[in-house]
Amino acid sequence: MKKVAILISGSGSNMVTLAQSMTGDHPARACVVLSNRPDAGGLAKAAALGIPTVVVDHKDYKGDRAAFDAAVMKALAPYDPDVVALAGFMRILTPEFIAHFAGKMLNIHPSLLPKYKGLHTHQRAIDAGDEAAGCSVHEVTAELDGGPILAQGRVAVLAGDTADALAARVLPLEHKLYPETLRRFVSGDRTRIDV
Ligand code: GRF
């Protein structure tokens, strides 16, 4: 049985759908949920699902990214994850952390990569007059939001869309795409899926 660590910073809706997908004949289970924020809403949701939770508060490391990342690696070590799934984890990881989990780390990003790496992705798509937006599941490499894309989901940008409205339309697609992609990934299948 493969073990999946899920890293969050906020509400953890993607974490919940990932954790809930890993049941029955699924080859993996969520082994731990880690947050860099002690007030992340997802921590209570993980606990309610019976998943061990850990907090490594980035404020305790005062901008020392390497020290924070080392603390996260140390906190994850006892759970010995085969896969690390970033799910709304709003931290830029050091090359050392990425190397430590090379080939084992996924992220979901709310844009049709390679467009709109970084933040405010939906507003940028609206401002650019794009007809489509969406989300991408990709392997995490040293290039921010730049790793091999494993899945993409598209939605139409509608006239009058606000960033919030577009985000609300993309989120359910994230909740569908990420679990499906994680299941393929843990089974060694890196075939790209576009929906
Ligand atoms: C999602 O929009 C995801 O694409 C982005 O951050 C948000 C996380 O939401 N990475 P949640 O914490 O999973 O609800």
XYZ file of N, CA, C and O and ligand atoms in Angstrom:
794
model
N 0.856 -1.183 0.000
C 0.000 0.000 0.000
C 0.901 1.245 0.000
O 1.733 1.404 0.899
N 0.721 2.112 -0.993
C 1.542 3.323 -1.035
C 1.020 4.350 -0.016
O -0.175 4.402 0.268
N 1.945 5.152 0.494
C 1.565 6.174 1.493
C 1.708 7.567 0.888
O 2.744 7.888 0.302
N 0.660 8.366 1.073
C 0.629 9.708 0.478
C 0.547 10.757 1.578
O -0.389 10.743 2.393
N 1.537 11.654 1.607
C 1.487 12.812 2.504
C 0.854 13.960 1.724
O 1.151 14.149 0.544
N -0.065 14.676 2.377
C -0.736 15.798 1.706
C -0.382 17.067 2.468
O -0.543 17.141 3.682
N 0.109 18.072 1.719
C 0.541 19.336 2.334
C -0.461 20.434 1.989
O -0.817 20.611 0.819
N -0.898 21.150 3.018
C -1.921 22.185 2.833
C -1.521 23.486 3.517
O -0.617 23.498 4.369
N -2.218 24.554 3.158
C -2.041 25.824 3.882
C -3.386 26.426 4.270
O -3.445 27.376 5.036
N -4.478 25.876 3.665
C -5.769 26.540 3.850
C -6.918 25.590 4.115
O -6.812 24.683 4.933
N -7.993 25.768 3.356
C -9.252 25.051 3.648
C -9.137 23.542 3.386
O -9.855 22.741 3.966
N -8.239 23.166 2.502
C -7.982 21.744 2.307
C -9.063 20.985 1.558
O -9.215 19.775 1.716
N -9.815 21.678 0.708
C -10.866 20.942 -0.034
C -10.239 19.919 -0.975
O -10.779 18.827 -1.157
N -9.095 20.243 -1.558
C -8.423 19.248 -2.412
C -7.894 18.091 -1.570
O -7.941 16.936 -2.004
N -7.403 18.390 -0.390
C -6.913 17.336 0.516
C -8.045 16.383 0.845
O -7.879 15.158 0.778
N -9.221 16.915 1.133
C -10.364 16.062 1.492
C -10.718 15.122 0.340
O -10.864 13.914 0.526
N -10.785 15.660 -0.850
C -11.185 14.797 -1.979
C -10.085 13.783 -2.289
O -10.370 12.629 -2.620
N -8.823 14.177 -2.126
C -7.738 13.201 -2.311
C -7.844 12.093 -1.267
O -7.846 10.908 -1.601
N -7.982 12.486 0.003
C -8.023 11.499 1.090
C -9.211 10.554 0.904
O -9.091 9.326 1.012
N -10.367 11.127 0.564
C -11.584 10.311 0.404
C -11.503 9.391 -0.812
O -12.173 8.373 -0.874
N -10.647 9.723 -1.760
C -10.530 8.854 -2.954
C -9.688 7.614 -2.648
O -9.799 6.606 -3.352
N -8.854 7.692 -1.618
C -7.925 6.586 -1.322
C -8.579 5.579 -0.382
O -8.248 5.479 0.807
N -9.510 4.815 -0.962
C -10.207 3.768 -0.181
C -10.362 2.542 -1.068
O -10.034 2.563 -2.258
N -10.848 1.463 -0.459
C -11.168 0.260 -1.235
C -9.939 -0.266 -1.960
O -8.871 -0.383 -1.359
N -10.077 -0.455 -3.265
C -8.984 -1.079 -4.034
C -7.949 -0.061 -4.511
O -7.038 -0.382 -5.280
N -8.056 1.168 -4.024
C -7.053 2.197 -4.376
C -5.704 1.755 -3.798
O -5.636 1.333 -2.649
N -4.649 1.844 -4.580
C -3.337 1.352 -4.128
C -2.626 2.250 -3.117
O -1.473 1.998 -2.755
N -3.283 3.314 -2.647
C -2.613 4.224 -1.706
C -3.569 4.670 -0.615
O -4.796 4.542 -0.730
N -3.002 5.192 0.448
C -3.777 5.797 1.538
C -3.057 7.076 1.978
O -1.826 7.157 1.899
N -3.863 8.038 2.459
C -3.280 9.257 3.033
C -2.638 8.880 4.368
O -3.298 8.294 5.234
N -1.341 9.193 4.522
C -0.654 8.814 5.768
C -0.508 9.983 6.736
O -0.403 9.802 7.958
N -0.497 11.214 6.206
C -0.375 12.392 7.080
C -0.806 13.628 6.288
O -0.666 13.679 5.067
N -1.352 14.597 7.015
C -1.639 15.919 6.441
C -0.793 16.927 7.217
O -0.861 16.976 8.444
N 0.029 17.663 6.498
C 0.917 18.651 7.122
C 0.544 20.041 6.636
O 0.291 20.243 5.448
N 0.519 20.990 7.567
C 0.236 22.379 7.188
C 1.332 23.297 7.716
O 1.894 23.073 8.797
N 1.610 24.356 6.958
C 2.554 25.383 7.425
C 1.836 26.451 8.253
O 2.489 27.360 8.765
N 0.515 26.316 8.339
C -0.274 27.293 9.104
C -1.084 26.569 10.172
O -1.903 25.703 9.843
N -0.876 26.917 11.446
C -1.631 26.237 12.516
C -3.137 26.466 12.425
O -3.920 25.652 12.910
N -3.539 27.546 11.711
C -4.976 27.869 11.641
C -5.624 27.349 10.359
O -6.746 27.712 10.023
N -4.934 26.498 9.635
C -5.500 25.985 8.372
C -6.769 25.175 8.648
O -6.755 24.227 9.444
N -7.846 25.544 7.938
C -9.116 24.846 8.153
C -9.035 23.370 7.810
O -9.749 22.536 8.356
N -8.129 23.030 6.919
C -8.016 21.632 6.496
C -7.541 20.693 7.592
O -7.795 19.484 7.524
N -6.892 21.239 8.634
C -6.369 20.364 9.706
C -7.517 19.655 10.432
O -7.479 18.440 10.663
N -8.578 20.405 10.726
C -9.725 19.796 11.420
C -10.409 18.766 10.515
O -10.854 17.710 10.956
N -10.443 19.055 9.214
C -11.078 18.128 8.264
C -10.271 16.825 8.190
O -10.815 15.737 8.155
N -8.945 16.970 8.205
C -8.082 15.771 8.163
C -8.284 14.945 9.427
O -8.457 13.726 9.370
N -8.319 15.632 10.567
C -8.504 14.924 11.849
C -9.849 14.192 11.842
O -9.959 13.043 12.258
N -10.872 14.851 11.292
C -12.208 14.232 11.238
C -12.201 12.986 10.346
O -13.000 12.068 10.525
N -11.262 12.962 9.393
C -11.132 11.788 8.521
C -10.214 10.728 9.137
O -9.927 9.706 8.521
N -9.698 11.033 10.341
C -8.836 10.073 11.025
C -7.417 10.049 10.511
O -6.680 9.072 10.704
N -7.013 11.151 9.841
C -5.654 11.206 9.280
C -4.758 11.971 10.254
O -5.127 13.070 10.698
N -3.573 11.440 10.575
C -2.650 12.181 11.451
C -2.334 13.556 10.857
O -2.221 13.696 9.633
N -2.235 14.562 11.697
C -1.910 15.920 11.216
C -0.656 16.426 11.927
O -0.388 16.091 13.081
N 0.068 17.255 11.195
C 1.284 17.877 11.728
C 1.298 19.325 11.278
O 0.900 19.630 10.145
N 1.714 20.216 12.167
C 1.900 21.626 11.798
C 3.381 21.966 11.905
O 4.018 21.693 12.932
N 3.928 22.532 10.837
C 5.259 23.150 10.921
C 5.018 24.605 10.533
O 4.814 24.922 9.359
N 4.965 25.442 11.553
C 4.576 26.845 11.347
C 5.727 27.625 10.712
O 6.785 27.800 11.330
N 5.504 28.114 9.513
C 6.620 28.792 8.810
C 7.052 30.057 9.550
O 8.184 30.516 9.418
N 6.148 30.589 10.390
C 6.521 31.802 11.138
C 7.635 31.506 12.157
O 8.344 32.406 12.598
N 7.800 30.241 12.493
C 8.862 29.897 13.467
C 10.256 29.929 12.822
O 11.261 29.738 13.494
N 10.270 30.118 11.479
C 11.571 30.036 10.781
C 11.955 31.365 10.137
O 12.865 31.428 9.325
N 11.209 32.391 10.425
C 11.525 33.775 10.055
C 12.213 33.886 8.692
O 13.352 34.339 8.578
N 11.554 33.358 7.645
C 12.097 33.565 6.302
C 13.272 32.665 5.954
O 13.796 32.726 4.840
N 13.681 31.793 6.876
C 14.771 30.856 6.542
C 14.153 29.633 5.881
O 13.775 28.656 6.543
N 14.040 29.721 4.552
C 13.352 28.665 3.798
C 13.997 27.305 4.009
O 13.298 26.304 4.188
N 15.316 27.278 4.021
C 16.019 25.984 4.143
C 15.691 25.342 5.496
O 15.412 24.139 5.575
N 15.641 26.157 6.547
C 15.351 25.611 7.884
C 13.911 25.119 7.949
O 13.621 24.050 8.497
N 13.000 25.895 7.335
C 11.591 25.454 7.327
C 11.464 24.133 6.573
O 10.858 23.169 7.056
N 12.043 24.080 5.385
C 11.937 22.856 4.573
C 12.565 21.660 5.297
O 12.033 20.539 5.262
N 13.680 21.889 5.985
C 14.322 20.789 6.731
C 13.387 20.304 7.839
O 13.245 19.102 8.074
N 12.686 21.243 8.463
C 11.741 20.872 9.536
C 10.575 20.078 8.966
O 10.086 19.122 9.584
N 10.131 20.439 7.762
C 9.034 19.685 7.123
C 9.514 18.276 6.773
O 8.826 17.285 7.038
N 10.721 18.167 6.218
C 11.250 16.836 5.883
C 11.348 15.976 7.143
O 10.964 14.803 7.140
N 11.786 16.585 8.236
C 11.935 15.849 9.508
C 10.570 15.401 10.025
O 10.392 14.275 10.489
N 9.570 16.284 9.873
C 8.214 15.970 10.362
C 7.572 14.863 9.527
O 6.803 14.050 10.023
N 7.925 14.817 8.218
C 7.336 13.797 7.337
C 8.051 12.448 7.467
O 7.450 11.397 7.200
N 9.310 12.475 7.883
C 10.137 11.251 7.878
C 9.455 10.051 8.555
O 9.405 8.958 7.980
N 8.882 10.223 9.746
C 8.285 9.040 10.410
C 7.146 8.394 9.604
O 6.845 7.213 9.781
N 6.542 9.199 8.709
C 5.417 8.658 7.911
C 5.908 8.013 6.629
O 5.165 7.366 5.916
N 7.174 8.271 6.305
C 7.835 7.626 5.151
C 6.965 7.629 3.883
O 6.634 6.575 3.321
N 6.545 8.823 3.436
C 5.618 8.865 2.293
C 6.257 8.407 0.988
O 7.412 8.741 0.712
N 5.469 7.694 0.181
C 5.921 7.346 -1.185
C 5.631 8.495 -2.149
O 6.276 8.632 -3.187
N 4.602 9.270 -1.803
C 4.190 10.408 -2.633
C 3.873 11.591 -1.721
O 3.327 11.404 -0.625
N 4.249 12.784 -2.176
C 3.857 14.020 -1.480
C 2.944 14.800 -2.424
O 3.342 15.121 -3.551
N 1.715 15.036 -1.987
C 0.745 15.779 -2.810
C 0.563 17.168 -2.220
O 0.064 17.317 -1.095
N 0.984 18.182 -2.952
C 0.762 19.567 -2.516
C -0.659 19.934 -2.904
O -1.058 19.769 -4.065
N -1.424 20.412 -1.945
C -2.839 20.715 -2.209
C -3.175 22.062 -1.568
O -3.609 22.134 -0.421
N -2.922 23.115 -2.306
C -3.124 24.442 -1.738
C -2.036 24.771 -0.740
O -2.261 25.441 0.256
N -0.856 24.271 -0.995
C 0.292 24.512 -0.123
C 1.007 25.743 -0.652
O 1.636 25.699 -1.710
N 0.836 26.850 0.081
C 1.257 28.136 -0.473
C 2.675 28.496 -0.052
O 2.929 29.546 0.531
N 3.605 27.597 -0.285
C 5.009 27.828 0.025
C 5.840 27.507 -1.212
O 5.556 26.548 -1.934
N 6.891 28.304 -1.421
C 7.840 27.978 -2.486
C 8.913 27.103 -1.860
O 9.532 27.483 -0.856
N 9.105 25.913 -2.414
C 9.984 24.923 -1.804
C 11.417 25.087 -2.315
O 11.638 25.491 -3.456
N 12.369 24.753 -1.449
C 13.788 24.867 -1.838
C 14.169 23.699 -2.757
O 13.529 22.639 -2.721
N 15.219 23.885 -3.546
C 15.697 22.780 -4.414
C 16.042 21.527 -3.602
O 15.829 20.407 -4.056
N 16.498 21.728 -2.356
C 16.861 20.568 -1.515
C 15.623 19.738 -1.196
O 15.642 18.511 -1.278
N 14.537 20.429 -0.862
C 13.296 19.720 -0.534
C 12.800 18.968 -1.774
O 12.439 17.795 -1.718
N 12.833 19.666 -2.910
C 12.343 19.059 -4.161
C 13.217 17.860 -4.537
O 12.711 16.807 -4.941
N 14.522 17.996 -4.343
C 15.432 16.868 -4.646
C 15.153 15.684 -3.728
O 15.148 14.531 -4.152
N 14.847 15.991 -2.456
C 14.584 14.933 -1.479
C 13.392 14.074 -1.906
O 13.375 12.862 -1.701
N 12.411 14.707 -2.536
C 11.198 13.979 -2.979
C 11.139 13.895 -4.505
O 10.054 13.839 -5.087
N 12.315 13.886 -5.125
C 12.359 13.884 -6.605
C 11.533 12.733 -7.179
O 11.647 11.591 -6.734
N 10.662 13.081 -8.124
C 9.873 12.049 -8.792
C 8.700 11.554 -7.983
O 7.960 10.675 -8.426
N 8.518 12.152 -6.778
C 7.446 11.662 -5.896
C 6.445 12.750 -5.530
O 5.575 12.529 -4.691
N 6.589 13.954 -6.103
C 5.794 15.084 -5.604
C 4.912 15.663 -6.706
O 5.358 15.894 -7.828
N 3.629 15.888 -6.347
C 2.652 16.455 -7.280
C 2.103 17.758 -6.720
O 2.134 17.980 -5.511
N 1.586 18.588 -7.622
C 0.921 19.813 -7.208
C -0.257 20.052 -8.134
O -0.261 19.628 -9.296
N -1.267 20.738 -7.581
C -2.360 21.192 -8.443
C -2.291 22.713 -8.495
O -2.105 23.369 -7.473
N -2.356 23.220 -9.717
C -2.221 24.664 -9.910
C -3.441 25.154 -10.690
O -3.802 24.544 -11.710
N -4.071 26.245 -10.238
C -5.334 26.676 -10.858
C -5.141 27.517 -12.120
O -5.603 28.659 -12.205
N -4.431 26.920 -13.105
C -4.366 27.568 -14.421
C -4.050 26.494 -15.455
O -3.706 25.367 -15.110
N -4.187 26.869 -16.727
C -3.810 25.959 -17.812
C -2.323 26.187 -18.084
O -1.933 26.902 -19.003
N -1.471 25.570 -17.247
C -0.020 25.727 -17.416
C 0.367 25.343 -18.845
O -0.305 24.510 -19.475
N 1.401 25.967 -19.424
C 2.342 26.880 -18.746
C 1.861 28.313 -18.571
O 2.618 29.153 -18.104
N 0.586 28.570 -18.894
C 0.087 29.938 -18.660
C -0.089 30.188 -17.167
O -0.470 29.285 -16.406
N 0.196 31.438 -16.760
C -0.128 31.923 -15.426
C 0.470 31.109 -14.280
O -0.209 30.650 -13.370
N 1.774 30.939 -14.348
C 2.455 30.379 -13.167
C 2.352 31.417 -12.053
O 2.157 32.606 -12.316
N 2.462 30.967 -10.812
C 2.393 31.910 -9.686
C 0.967 32.170 -9.229
O 0.111 31.299 -9.296
N 0.725 33.400 -8.808
C -0.540 33.708 -8.103
C -1.569 34.404 -8.999
O -1.276 34.741 -10.144
N -2.756 34.637 -8.445
C -3.841 35.394 -9.105
C -4.131 34.874 -10.502
O -4.344 35.649 -11.443
N -4.139 33.572 -10.642
C -4.223 32.970 -11.978
C -5.532 33.269 -12.679
O -5.559 33.584 -13.865
N -6.656 33.211 -11.943
C -7.954 33.404 -12.610
C -8.119 34.857 -13.053
O -8.583 35.127 -14.157
N -7.697 35.795 -12.206
C -7.809 37.211 -12.589
C -6.978 37.482 -13.839
O -7.402 38.230 -14.734
N -5.811 36.872 -13.902
C -4.931 37.088 -15.061
C -5.546 36.527 -16.337
O -5.457 37.113 -17.416
N -6.245 35.383 -16.217
C -6.900 34.801 -17.402
C -8.036 35.712 -17.865
O -8.212 35.959 -19.066
N -8.785 36.245 -16.901
C -9.894 37.165 -17.227
C -9.330 38.439 -17.862
O -9.775 38.875 -18.928
N -8.301 38.995 -17.242
C -7.712 40.248 -17.757
C -7.159 40.071 -19.172
O -7.173 40.994 -19.983
N -6.699 38.844 -19.451
C -6.111 38.588 -20.784
C -7.192 38.309 -21.822
O -6.914 38.150 -23.009
N -8.449 38.218 -21.352
C -9.541 37.924 -22.289
C -9.542 36.484 -22.769
O -10.073 36.166 -23.840
N -8.950 35.593 -21.978
C -8.914 34.170 -22.386
C -10.325 33.592 -22.440
O -11.175 33.945 -21.625
N -10.557 32.702 -23.393
C -11.882 32.068 -23.479
C -11.986 30.849 -22.567
O -13.053 30.351 -22.275
N -10.798 30.333 -22.170
C -10.793 29.141 -21.307
C -9.827 29.350 -20.142
O -8.860 30.115 -20.245
N -10.128 28.681 -19.056
C -9.250 28.648 -17.874
C -9.302 27.223 -17.342
O -9.849 26.326 -17.998
N -8.717 27.009 -16.162
C -8.799 25.654 -15.635
C -7.722 25.349 -14.632
O -7.235 26.247 -13.935
N -7.333 24.083 -14.571
C -6.357 23.644 -13.565
C -5.430 22.593 -14.165
O -5.768 21.949 -15.161
N -4.270 22.487 -13.535
C -3.246 21.539 -14.011
C -2.676 20.759 -12.828
O -2.388 21.355 -11.782
N -2.524 19.465 -12.996
C -1.797 18.648 -12.028
C -0.441 18.354 -12.657
O -0.382 17.913 -13.814
N 0.617 18.674 -11.908
C 1.951 18.512 -12.501
C 2.920 17.945 -11.472
O 2.699 18.052 -10.251
N 3.968 17.315 -11.976
C 5.049 16.874 -11.089
C 5.825 18.110 -10.661
O 5.984 19.063 -11.436
N 6.280 18.118 -9.428
C 6.983 19.287 -8.891
C 8.471 19.148 -9.174
O 9.089 18.140 -8.820
N 8.999 20.172 -9.840
C 10.445 20.229 -10.102
C 10.943 21.575 -9.573
O 10.164 22.380 -9.068
N 12.245 21.825 -9.747
C 12.821 23.057 -9.184
C 12.208 24.307 -9.821
O 12.174 25.375 -9.208
N 11.649 24.168 -11.029
C 11.038 25.345 -11.664
C 9.615 25.536 -11.135
O 8.763 24.645 -11.271
N 9.332 26.653 -10.520
C 8.024 26.902 -9.903
C 6.895 26.662 -10.903
O 6.894 27.236 -11.996
N 5.966 25.776 -10.525
C 4.797 25.465 -11.383
C 5.238 25.050 -12.784
O 4.544 25.317 -13.768
N 6.391 24.382 -12.859
C 6.950 24.124 -14.190
C 7.156 22.662 -14.537
O 7.621 22.349 -15.622
N 6.828 21.742 -13.665
C 7.133 20.331 -13.911
C 6.229 19.708 -14.969
O 5.279 20.348 -15.444
N 6.537 18.467 -15.365
C 5.724 17.764 -16.381
C 4.238 17.757 -15.995
O 3.892 17.432 -14.858
N 3.401 18.126 -16.948
C 1.960 18.184 -16.679
C 1.372 16.781 -16.830
O 1.579 16.114 -17.848
N 0.637 16.347 -15.820
C 0.031 15.000 -15.844
C -1.454 15.062 -16.184
O -2.050 14.078 -16.629
N -2.078 16.212 -15.938
C -3.514 16.326 -16.237
C -3.890 17.799 -16.321
O -3.295 18.648 -15.643
N -4.857 18.083 -17.191
C -5.394 19.448 -17.271
C -6.899 19.376 -17.457
O -7.412 18.496 -18.153
N -7.577 20.309 -16.792
C -9.026 20.415 -16.973
C -9.361 21.839 -17.380
O -8.778 22.782 -16.843
N -10.285 21.976 -18.337
C -10.608 23.308 -18.878
C -12.059 23.667 -18.587
O -12.911 22.782 -18.610
N -12.280 24.964 -18.320
C -13.654 25.484 -18.231
C -13.701 26.745 -19.071
O -12.679 27.403 -19.302
N -14.895 27.116 -19.523
C -15.045 28.362 -20.280
C -14.974 29.544 -19.322
O -15.437 29.456 -18.177
N -14.363 30.620 -19.789
C -14.447 31.889 -19.059
C -15.699 32.583 -19.605
O -15.843 32.742 -20.816
N -16.621 32.909 -18.711
C -17.901 33.484 -19.155
C -17.856 35.003 -19.059
O -17.166 35.566 -18.202
N -18.617 35.661 -19.902
C -18.690 37.135 -19.866
C -19.097 37.568 -18.463
O -19.989 36.964 -17.849
N -18.384 38.538 -17.938
C -18.735 39.042 -16.606
C -18.151 38.224 -15.469
O -18.375 38.525 -14.292
N -17.407 37.190 -15.812
C -16.790 36.364 -14.755
C -15.909 37.210 -13.844
O -15.107 38.014 -14.314
N -16.072 36.987 -12.551
C -15.078 37.525 -11.604
C -14.092 36.386 -11.304
O -14.375 35.221 -11.614
N -12.971 36.731 -10.685
C -11.993 35.699 -10.328
C -12.631 34.676 -9.386
O -12.417 33.467 -9.524
N -13.454 35.149 -8.469
C -14.111 34.225 -7.528
C -15.073 33.277 -8.241
O -15.130 32.080 -7.942
N -15.815 33.834 -9.205
C -16.775 32.987 -9.932
C -16.033 31.923 -10.737
O -16.425 30.752 -10.769
N -14.951 32.341 -11.344
C -14.145 31.402 -12.149
C -13.495 30.354 -11.235
O -13.519 29.160 -11.531
N -12.986 30.787 -10.098
C -12.372 29.848 -9.143
C -13.401 28.816 -8.681
O -13.114 27.624 -8.583
N -14.605 29.289 -8.459
C -15.673 28.386 -7.990
C -16.039 27.369 -9.065
O -16.447 26.253 -8.773
N -15.846 27.756 -10.330
C -16.166 26.821 -11.428
C -15.021 25.826 -11.638
O -15.229 24.691 -12.039
N -13.805 26.273 -11.317
C -12.632 25.401 -11.522
C -12.473 24.413 -10.371
O -12.073 23.266 -10.581
N -12.801 24.824 -9.161
C -12.525 23.985 -7.986
C -13.129 22.570 -8.080
O -12.432 21.596 -7.827
N -14.404 22.439 -8.495
C -14.942 21.075 -8.628
C -14.156 20.231 -9.628
O -14.011 19.012 -9.476
N -13.617 20.885 -10.631
C -12.808 20.182 -11.635
C -11.498 19.716 -11.003
O -11.035 18.609 -11.245
N -10.942 20.558 -10.119
C -9.747 20.159 -9.371
C -10.038 18.904 -8.555
O -9.251 17.948 -8.510
N -11.220 18.912 -7.926
C -11.606 17.811 -7.040
C -11.814 16.516 -7.814
O -11.777 15.432 -7.245
N -12.044 16.638 -9.101
C -12.195 15.433 -9.947
C -10.830 14.993 -10.484
O -10.446 13.825 -10.439
N -10.082 15.991 -10.952
C -8.833 15.715 -11.677
C -7.722 15.204 -10.775
O -6.999 14.260 -11.121
N -7.576 15.837 -9.608
C -6.424 15.498 -8.767
C -6.484 14.036 -8.279
O -5.516 13.305 -8.458
N -7.635 13.580 -7.722
C -7.686 12.178 -7.285
C -7.436 11.183 -8.423
O -6.716 10.191 -8.262
N -8.013 11.477 -9.598
C -7.820 10.558 -10.736
C -6.346 10.492 -11.132
O -5.796 9.430 -11.411
N -5.696 11.655 -11.122
C -4.290 11.745 -11.525
C -3.395 11.099 -10.480
O -2.448 10.379 -10.815
N -3.701 11.316 -9.193
C -2.914 10.704 -8.129
C -2.976 9.176 -8.229
O -1.957 8.490 -8.111
N -4.171 8.648 -8.517
C -4.314 7.190 -8.590
C -3.449 6.632 -9.719
O -2.742 5.638 -9.552
N -3.463 7.310 -10.862
C -2.601 6.855 -11.966
C -1.139 6.968 -11.566
O -0.336 6.058 -11.804
N -0.802 8.080 -10.916
C 0.601 8.342 -10.568
C 1.147 7.267 -9.626
O 2.248 6.752 -9.841
N 0.379 6.911 -8.607
C 0.875 5.908 -7.653
C 0.958 4.526 -8.312
O 1.657 3.642 -7.825
N 0.224 4.365 -9.414
C 0.303 3.087 -10.134
C 1.385 3.117 -11.207
O 1.478 2.221 -12.034
N 2.154 4.233 -11.215
C 3.276 4.326 -12.156
C 2.874 4.795 -13.547
O 3.655 4.743 -14.490
N 1.655 5.291 -13.677
C 1.169 5.746 -14.994
C 1.286 7.263 -15.070
O 0.640 7.985 -14.326
N 2.121 7.723 -15.989
C 2.308 9.170 -16.137
C 1.694 9.686 -17.435
O 2.092 10.729 -17.939
N 0.733 8.922 -17.968
C 0.058 9.370 -19.193
C -0.708 10.664 -18.917
O -1.445 10.736 -17.936
N -0.532 11.649 -19.764
C -1.231 12.913 -19.551
C -2.697 12.789 -19.948
O -3.025 12.218 -20.988
N -3.579 13.340 -19.117
C -5.022 13.319 -19.389
C -5.502 14.763 -19.508
O -5.137 15.608 -18.688
N -6.276 15.048 -20.544
C -6.868 16.392 -20.682
C -8.383 16.270 -20.716
O -8.912 15.483 -21.480
N -9.075 17.016 -19.871
C -10.556 16.977 -19.869
C -11.112 18.388 -20.036
O -10.399 19.361 -19.820
C -7.050 25.671 -5.045
O -7.616 26.619 -5.899
C -5.812 25.145 -5.683
O -5.855 25.136 -7.085
C -4.760 26.111 -5.248
O -5.147 26.590 -3.987
C -6.513 26.304 -3.777
C -6.527 25.354 -2.629
O -7.799 25.142 -2.209
N -3.504 25.453 -5.177
P -8.008 24.037 -1.047
O -7.151 24.452 0.123
O -7.615 22.719 -1.625
O -9.483 24.146 -0.765
